[in-house]
Amino acid sequence: MGQRYERIEGRILDFIERQPVFFTATAPLSGDGHINLSPKGRSGTLVVIDELTLAYLDFGGSGAETIAHLREEGNGRITLMWCAFTGPPKVLRVHGSGEAVFRDDPRWAEFIPQFKEVDGPSARAIIVIHAQRISDACGFAVPFMEYQEERTQHAEHFGRKSDEEFAAYCEKKDHVGVSLDGLPALPLPLPARTD
């Protein structure tokens, strides 16, 4: 039987910190817009700032649907989900509102140290989530899966690019400046970093 929690603390915090992958879900306000669901990995790219605030590092390499949905006026809805693939069955969701902190935002310098060694040239935004509902479910139908190791290709590929090369990459890629539904996404040209 599922439970609701007032805060991210104790065993809920421990559960989040042990999971090697999480999922994000957002949608535009338009009923015929595209819902976005994305897996997120790379150890160290998600942090719990306090008992009701999380943040994750948004990297280049894919579109920018999450950013577009969070930027849409009157929107900002986001859900994060974790599944236990080992140990006791559990699915945890954090529903909330989110915002994208871009590289030229003064808050960038406040948040980026939280990500220590995983920061890199392909970091294009920090997604900050303000939790409004924290709940779990049984997870009985989630299979056991064995975690082997982190994939290194993303960090290696973008680690070979200068910041200028990464900015040029973002400008050429489809659905980075504008979402699938025509919403403003990542500001282009890519803002220079403030740190």
C-alpha atoms as a printed R data frame, in Angstrom:
    type eleno elety resid chain resno      x      y       z
1   ATOM     1    CA   MET     A     1  0.000  0.000   0.000
2   ATOM     2    CA   GLY     A     2  1.374  3.390  -0.986
3   ATOM     3    CA   GLN     A     3  2.189  6.193   1.422
4   ATOM     4    CA   ARG     A     4  2.543  9.941   1.240
5   ATOM     5    CA   TYR     A     5  5.425 11.776   2.838
6   ATOM     6    CA   GLU     A     6  5.747 15.358   4.016
7   ATOM     7    CA   ARG     A     7  9.439 15.639   3.191
8   ATOM     8    CA   ILE     A     8 12.391 14.040   1.476
9   ATOM     9    CA   GLU     A     9 14.297 12.708   4.459
10  ATOM    10    CA   GLY     A    10 15.324  9.502   6.179
11  ATOM    11    CA   ARG     A    11 14.600  6.338   4.217
12  ATOM    12    CA   ILE     A    12 13.063  8.288   1.297
13  ATOM    13    CA   LEU     A    13 16.258 10.309   0.912
14  ATOM    14    CA   ASP     A    14 18.343  7.132   1.206
15  ATOM    15    CA   PHE     A    15 16.231  5.426  -1.457
16  ATOM    16    CA   ILE     A    16 16.654  8.342  -3.911
17  ATOM    17    CA   GLU     A    17 20.406  8.497  -3.361
18  ATOM    18    CA   ARG     A    18 20.831  4.737  -3.995
19  ATOM    19    CA   GLN     A    19 19.061  4.644  -7.363
20  ATOM    20    CA   PRO     A    20 21.283  4.794 -10.475
21  ATOM    21    CA   VAL     A    21 18.464  6.027 -12.740
22  ATOM    22    CA   PHE     A    22 15.364  8.197 -12.449
23  ATOM    23    CA   PHE     A    23 12.700  9.385 -14.868
24  ATOM    24    CA   THR     A    24 11.259 12.836 -15.510
25  ATOM    25    CA   ALA     A    25  7.827 13.561 -16.976
26  ATOM    26    CA   THR     A    26  6.406 16.870 -18.187
27  ATOM    27    CA   ALA     A    27  3.709 18.008 -20.604
28  ATOM    28    CA   PRO     A    28  2.637 21.233 -22.273
29  ATOM    29    CA   LEU     A    29 -0.641 22.835 -21.240
30  ATOM    30    CA   SER     A    30 -2.171 22.129 -24.648
31  ATOM    31    CA   GLY     A    31 -4.233 18.944 -24.700
32  ATOM    32    CA   ASP     A    32 -2.800 17.941 -28.067
33  ATOM    33    CA   GLY     A    33  0.823 18.656 -27.139
34  ATOM    34    CA   HIS     A    34  3.512 16.024 -26.703
35  ATOM    35    CA   ILE     A    35  4.057 14.494 -23.267
36  ATOM    36    CA   ASN     A    36  7.736 14.040 -22.494
37  ATOM    37    CA   LEU     A    37  9.221 11.187 -20.460
38  ATOM    38    CA   SER     A    38 12.990 10.944 -20.085
39  ATOM    39    CA   PRO     A    39 15.393  8.597 -18.301
40  ATOM    40    CA   LYS     A    40 18.218 10.286 -16.416
41  ATOM    41    CA   GLY     A    41 21.434  8.702 -15.250
42  ATOM    42    CA   ARG     A    42 25.061  9.669 -14.687
43  ATOM    43    CA   SER     A    43 25.977  9.361 -11.043
44  ATOM    44    CA   GLY     A    44 26.043 12.645  -9.148
45  ATOM    45    CA   THR     A    45 23.759 14.562 -11.535
46  ATOM    46    CA   LEU     A    46 20.785 14.628  -9.113
47  ATOM    47    CA   VAL     A    47 20.992 16.248  -5.682
48  ATOM    48    CA   VAL     A    48 18.518 16.784  -2.886
49  ATOM    49    CA   ILE     A    49 18.992 20.427  -1.892
50  ATOM    50    CA   ASP     A    50 16.663 20.310   1.107
51  ATOM    51    CA   GLU     A    51 13.636 18.322   2.263
52  ATOM    52    CA   LEU     A    52 11.378 19.774  -0.454
53  ATOM    53    CA   THR     A    53 13.844 20.757  -3.205
54  ATOM    54    CA   LEU     A    54 15.780 18.654  -5.696
55  ATOM    55    CA   ALA     A    55 17.910 19.618  -8.669
56  ATOM    56    CA   TYR     A    56 19.475 17.809 -11.570
57  ATOM    57    CA   LEU     A    57 21.992 18.783 -14.201
58  ATOM    58    CA   ASP     A    58 20.505 19.041 -17.682
59  ATOM    59    CA   PHE     A    59 22.996 18.086 -20.393
60  ATOM    60    CA   GLY     A    60 23.027 18.555 -24.132
61  ATOM    61    CA   GLY     A    61 22.595 15.612 -26.452
62  ATOM    62    CA   SER     A    62 18.835 15.480 -26.758
63  ATOM    63    CA   GLY     A    63 15.945 17.876 -27.263
64  ATOM    64    CA   ALA     A    64 14.754 20.332 -24.651
65  ATOM    65    CA   GLU     A    65 11.119 19.346 -24.061
66  ATOM    66    CA   THR     A    66 11.417 19.427 -20.259
67  ATOM    67    CA   ILE     A    67 12.873 22.922 -20.367
68  ATOM    68    CA   ALA     A    68 10.111 24.094 -22.727
69  ATOM    69    CA   HIS     A    69  7.340 22.721 -20.508
70  ATOM    70    CA   LEU     A    70  8.855 24.276 -17.406
71  ATOM    71    CA   ARG     A    71  9.220 27.640 -19.155
72  ATOM    72    CA   GLU     A    72  5.660 27.676 -20.511
73  ATOM    73    CA   GLU     A    73  3.678 30.396 -18.750
74  ATOM    74    CA   GLY     A    74  1.260 28.886 -16.243
75  ATOM    75    CA   ASN     A    75  2.880 25.453 -16.475
76  ATOM    76    CA   GLY     A    76  6.046 24.253 -14.731
77  ATOM    77    CA   ARG     A    77  4.582 20.844 -13.804
78  ATOM    78    CA   ILE     A    78  7.062 18.014 -13.423
79  ATOM    79    CA   THR     A    79  7.156 14.525 -11.926
80  ATOM    80    CA   LEU     A    80 10.283 12.591 -10.985
81  ATOM    81    CA   MET     A    81 10.080  8.811 -10.540
82  ATOM    82    CA   TRP     A    82 12.444  6.171  -9.176
83  ATOM    83    CA   CYS     A    83 11.994  2.373  -9.295
84  ATOM    84    CA   ALA     A    84 13.695 -0.189  -7.086
85  ATOM    85    CA   PHE     A    85 15.255 -2.751  -9.424
86  ATOM    86    CA   THR     A    86 16.922 -4.505  -6.474
87  ATOM    87    CA   GLY     A    87 15.845 -5.079  -2.886
88  ATOM    88    CA   PRO     A    88 12.313 -4.459  -1.619
89  ATOM    89    CA   PRO     A    89  9.848 -3.356  -4.328
90  ATOM    90    CA   LYS     A    90  9.161  0.384  -4.424
91  ATOM    91    CA   VAL     A    91  8.202  3.115  -6.862
92  ATOM    92    CA   LEU     A    92  8.671  6.659  -5.587
93  ATOM    93    CA   ARG     A    93  7.259  9.773  -7.230
94  ATOM    94    CA   VAL     A    94  7.844 13.440  -6.516
95  ATOM    95    CA   HIS     A    95  5.237 15.677  -8.129
96  ATOM    96    CA   GLY     A    96  6.015 19.353  -8.138
97  ATOM    97    CA   SER     A    97  6.849 22.489 -10.003
98  ATOM    98    CA   GLY     A    98 10.130 23.029 -11.722
99  ATOM    99    CA   GLU     A    99 12.240 25.742 -13.232
100 ATOM   100    CA   ALA     A   100 15.274 25.809 -15.462
101 ATOM   101    CA   VAL     A   101 18.269 27.765 -14.195
102 ATOM   102    CA   PHE     A   102 20.356 28.713 -17.218
103 ATOM   103    CA   ARG     A   103 24.084 29.293 -17.380
104 ATOM   104    CA   ASP     A   104 23.777 33.101 -17.277
105 ATOM   105    CA   ASP     A   105 21.406 33.104 -14.282
106 ATOM   106    CA   PRO     A   106 23.065 34.398 -11.082
107 ATOM   107    CA   ARG     A   107 21.723 31.303  -9.282
108 ATOM   108    CA   TRP     A   108 23.865 29.073 -11.533
109 ATOM   109    CA   ALA     A   109 26.926 29.821  -9.384
110 ATOM   110    CA   GLU     A   110 24.895 28.920  -6.276
111 ATOM   111    CA   PHE     A   111 23.722 25.547  -7.612
112 ATOM   112    CA   ILE     A   112 26.582 24.261  -9.792
113 ATOM   113    CA   PRO     A   113 28.973 23.441  -6.902
114 ATOM   114    CA   GLN     A   114 26.396 20.854  -5.750
115 ATOM   115    CA   PHE     A   115 27.366 18.733  -8.775
116 ATOM   116    CA   LYS     A   116 31.128 18.681  -8.176
117 ATOM   117    CA   GLU     A   117 32.987 16.441 -10.651
118 ATOM   118    CA   VAL     A   118 30.019 15.646 -12.942
119 ATOM   119    CA   ASP     A   119 29.812 19.214 -14.246
120 ATOM   120    CA   GLY     A   120 31.129 19.549 -17.767
121 ATOM   121    CA   PRO     A   121 31.008 21.501 -21.005
122 ATOM   122    CA   SER     A   122 27.662 20.019 -22.001
123 ATOM   123    CA   ALA     A   123 25.819 21.286 -18.909
124 ATOM   124    CA   ARG     A   124 23.191 23.622 -20.343
125 ATOM   125    CA   ALA     A   125 20.762 24.097 -17.422
126 ATOM   126    CA   ILE     A   126 20.031 23.055 -13.866
127 ATOM   127    CA   ILE     A   127 16.483 21.841 -13.343
128 ATOM   128    CA   VAL     A   128 15.229 22.759  -9.869
129 ATOM   129    CA   ILE     A   129 12.150 20.934  -8.578
130 ATOM   130    CA   HIS     A   130  9.985 22.134  -5.688
131 ATOM   131    CA   ALA     A   131  8.190 19.071  -4.308
132 ATOM   132    CA   GLN     A   132  4.440 19.358  -3.748
133 ATOM   133    CA   ARG     A   133  3.554 15.669  -3.368
134 ATOM   134    CA   ILE     A   134  5.889 12.846  -2.361
135 ATOM   135    CA   SER     A   135  4.459  9.328  -2.506
136 ATOM   136    CA   ASP     A   136  5.427  5.730  -3.044
137 ATOM   137    CA   ALA     A   137  3.707  2.643  -4.433
138 ATOM   138    CA   CYS     A   138  4.389 -1.076  -4.128
139 ATOM   139    CA   GLY     A   139  6.461 -1.686  -7.253
140 ATOM   140    CA   PHE     A   140  5.468 -5.364  -7.268
141 ATOM   141    CA   ALA     A   141  5.418 -5.454 -11.087
142 ATOM   142    CA   VAL     A   142  8.872 -3.863 -11.516
143 ATOM   143    CA   PRO     A   143 11.378 -6.595 -12.460
144 ATOM   144    CA   PHE     A   144 14.660 -7.272 -10.716
145 ATOM   145    CA   MET     A   145 17.487 -5.887 -12.815
146 ATOM   146    CA   GLU     A   146 21.193 -5.880 -12.154
147 ATOM   147    CA   TYR     A   147 23.098 -2.603 -12.318
148 ATOM   148    CA   GLN     A   148 26.475 -3.120 -13.945
149 ATOM   149    CA   GLU     A   149 28.163  0.253 -14.359
150 ATOM   150    CA   GLU     A   150 27.839  3.796 -15.619
151 ATOM   151    CA   ARG     A   151 28.018  4.440 -19.344
152 ATOM   152    CA   THR     A   152 30.831  6.887 -20.096
153 ATOM   153    CA   GLN     A   153 30.132  7.757 -23.743
154 ATOM   154    CA   HIS     A   154 28.145 10.948 -23.067
155 ATOM   155    CA   ALA     A   155 30.742 12.496 -20.771
156 ATOM   156    CA   GLU     A   156 33.589 11.418 -23.054
157 ATOM   157    CA   HIS     A   157 31.942 12.721 -26.230
158 ATOM   158    CA   PHE     A   158 31.081 16.142 -24.838
159 ATOM   159    CA   GLY     A   159 34.303 16.302 -22.836
160 ATOM   160    CA   ARG     A   160 36.144 16.628 -26.158
161 ATOM   161    CA   LYS     A   161 34.199 19.792 -27.077
162 ATOM   162    CA   SER     A   162 35.059 23.315 -26.028
163 ATOM   163    CA   ASP     A   163 32.266 25.505 -24.703
164 ATOM   164    CA   GLU     A   164 32.140 27.269 -28.075
165 ATOM   165    CA   GLU     A   165 31.837 23.954 -29.938
166 ATOM   166    CA   PHE     A   166 29.065 22.859 -27.582
167 ATOM   167    CA   ALA     A   167 27.185 26.141 -28.145
168 ATOM   168    CA   ALA     A   168 27.430 25.624 -31.922
169 ATOM   169    CA   TYR     A   169 26.187 22.036 -31.502
170 ATOM   170    CA   CYS     A   170 23.121 23.278 -29.569
171 ATOM   171    CA   GLU     A   171 22.265 25.834 -32.264
172 ATOM   172    CA   LYS     A   172 22.271 23.186 -35.019
173 ATOM   173    CA   LYS     A   173 20.282 20.522 -33.166
174 ATOM   174    CA   ASP     A   174 16.534 20.170 -33.746
175 ATOM   175    CA   HIS     A   175 14.140 20.835 -30.857
176 ATOM   176    CA   VAL     A   176 16.661 22.533 -28.595
177 ATOM   177    CA   GLY     A   177 15.684 26.189 -29.079
178 ATOM   178    CA   VAL     A   178 12.031 25.310 -29.733
179 ATOM   179    CA   SER     A   179 10.095 22.257 -28.529
180 ATOM   180    CA   LEU     A   180  8.213 19.731 -30.655
181 ATOM   181    CA   ASP     A   181  5.093 21.848 -30.041
182 ATOM   182    CA   GLY     A   182  6.742 25.185 -30.882
183 ATOM   183    CA   LEU     A   183  7.341 26.347 -27.292
184 ATOM   184    CA   PRO     A   184 10.509 28.289 -26.401
185 ATOM   185    CA   ALA     A   185 13.049 25.862 -24.943
186 ATOM   186    CA   LEU     A   186 16.787 26.454 -24.422
187 ATOM   187    CA   PRO     A   187 17.797 30.084 -24.995
188 ATOM   188    CA   LEU     A   188 19.961 30.339 -28.109
189 ATOM   189    CA   PRO     A   189 22.656 31.323 -28.617
190 ATOM   190    CA   LEU     A   190 23.563 29.282 -25.550
191 ATOM   191    CA   PRO     A   191 24.307 31.636 -22.651
192 ATOM   192    CA   ALA     A   192 27.903 31.770 -21.514
193 ATOM   193    CA   ARG     A   193 28.594 30.316 -18.090
194 ATOM   194    CA   THR     A   194 28.715 32.723 -15.136
195 ATOM   195    CA   ASP     A   195 30.993 30.606 -12.936
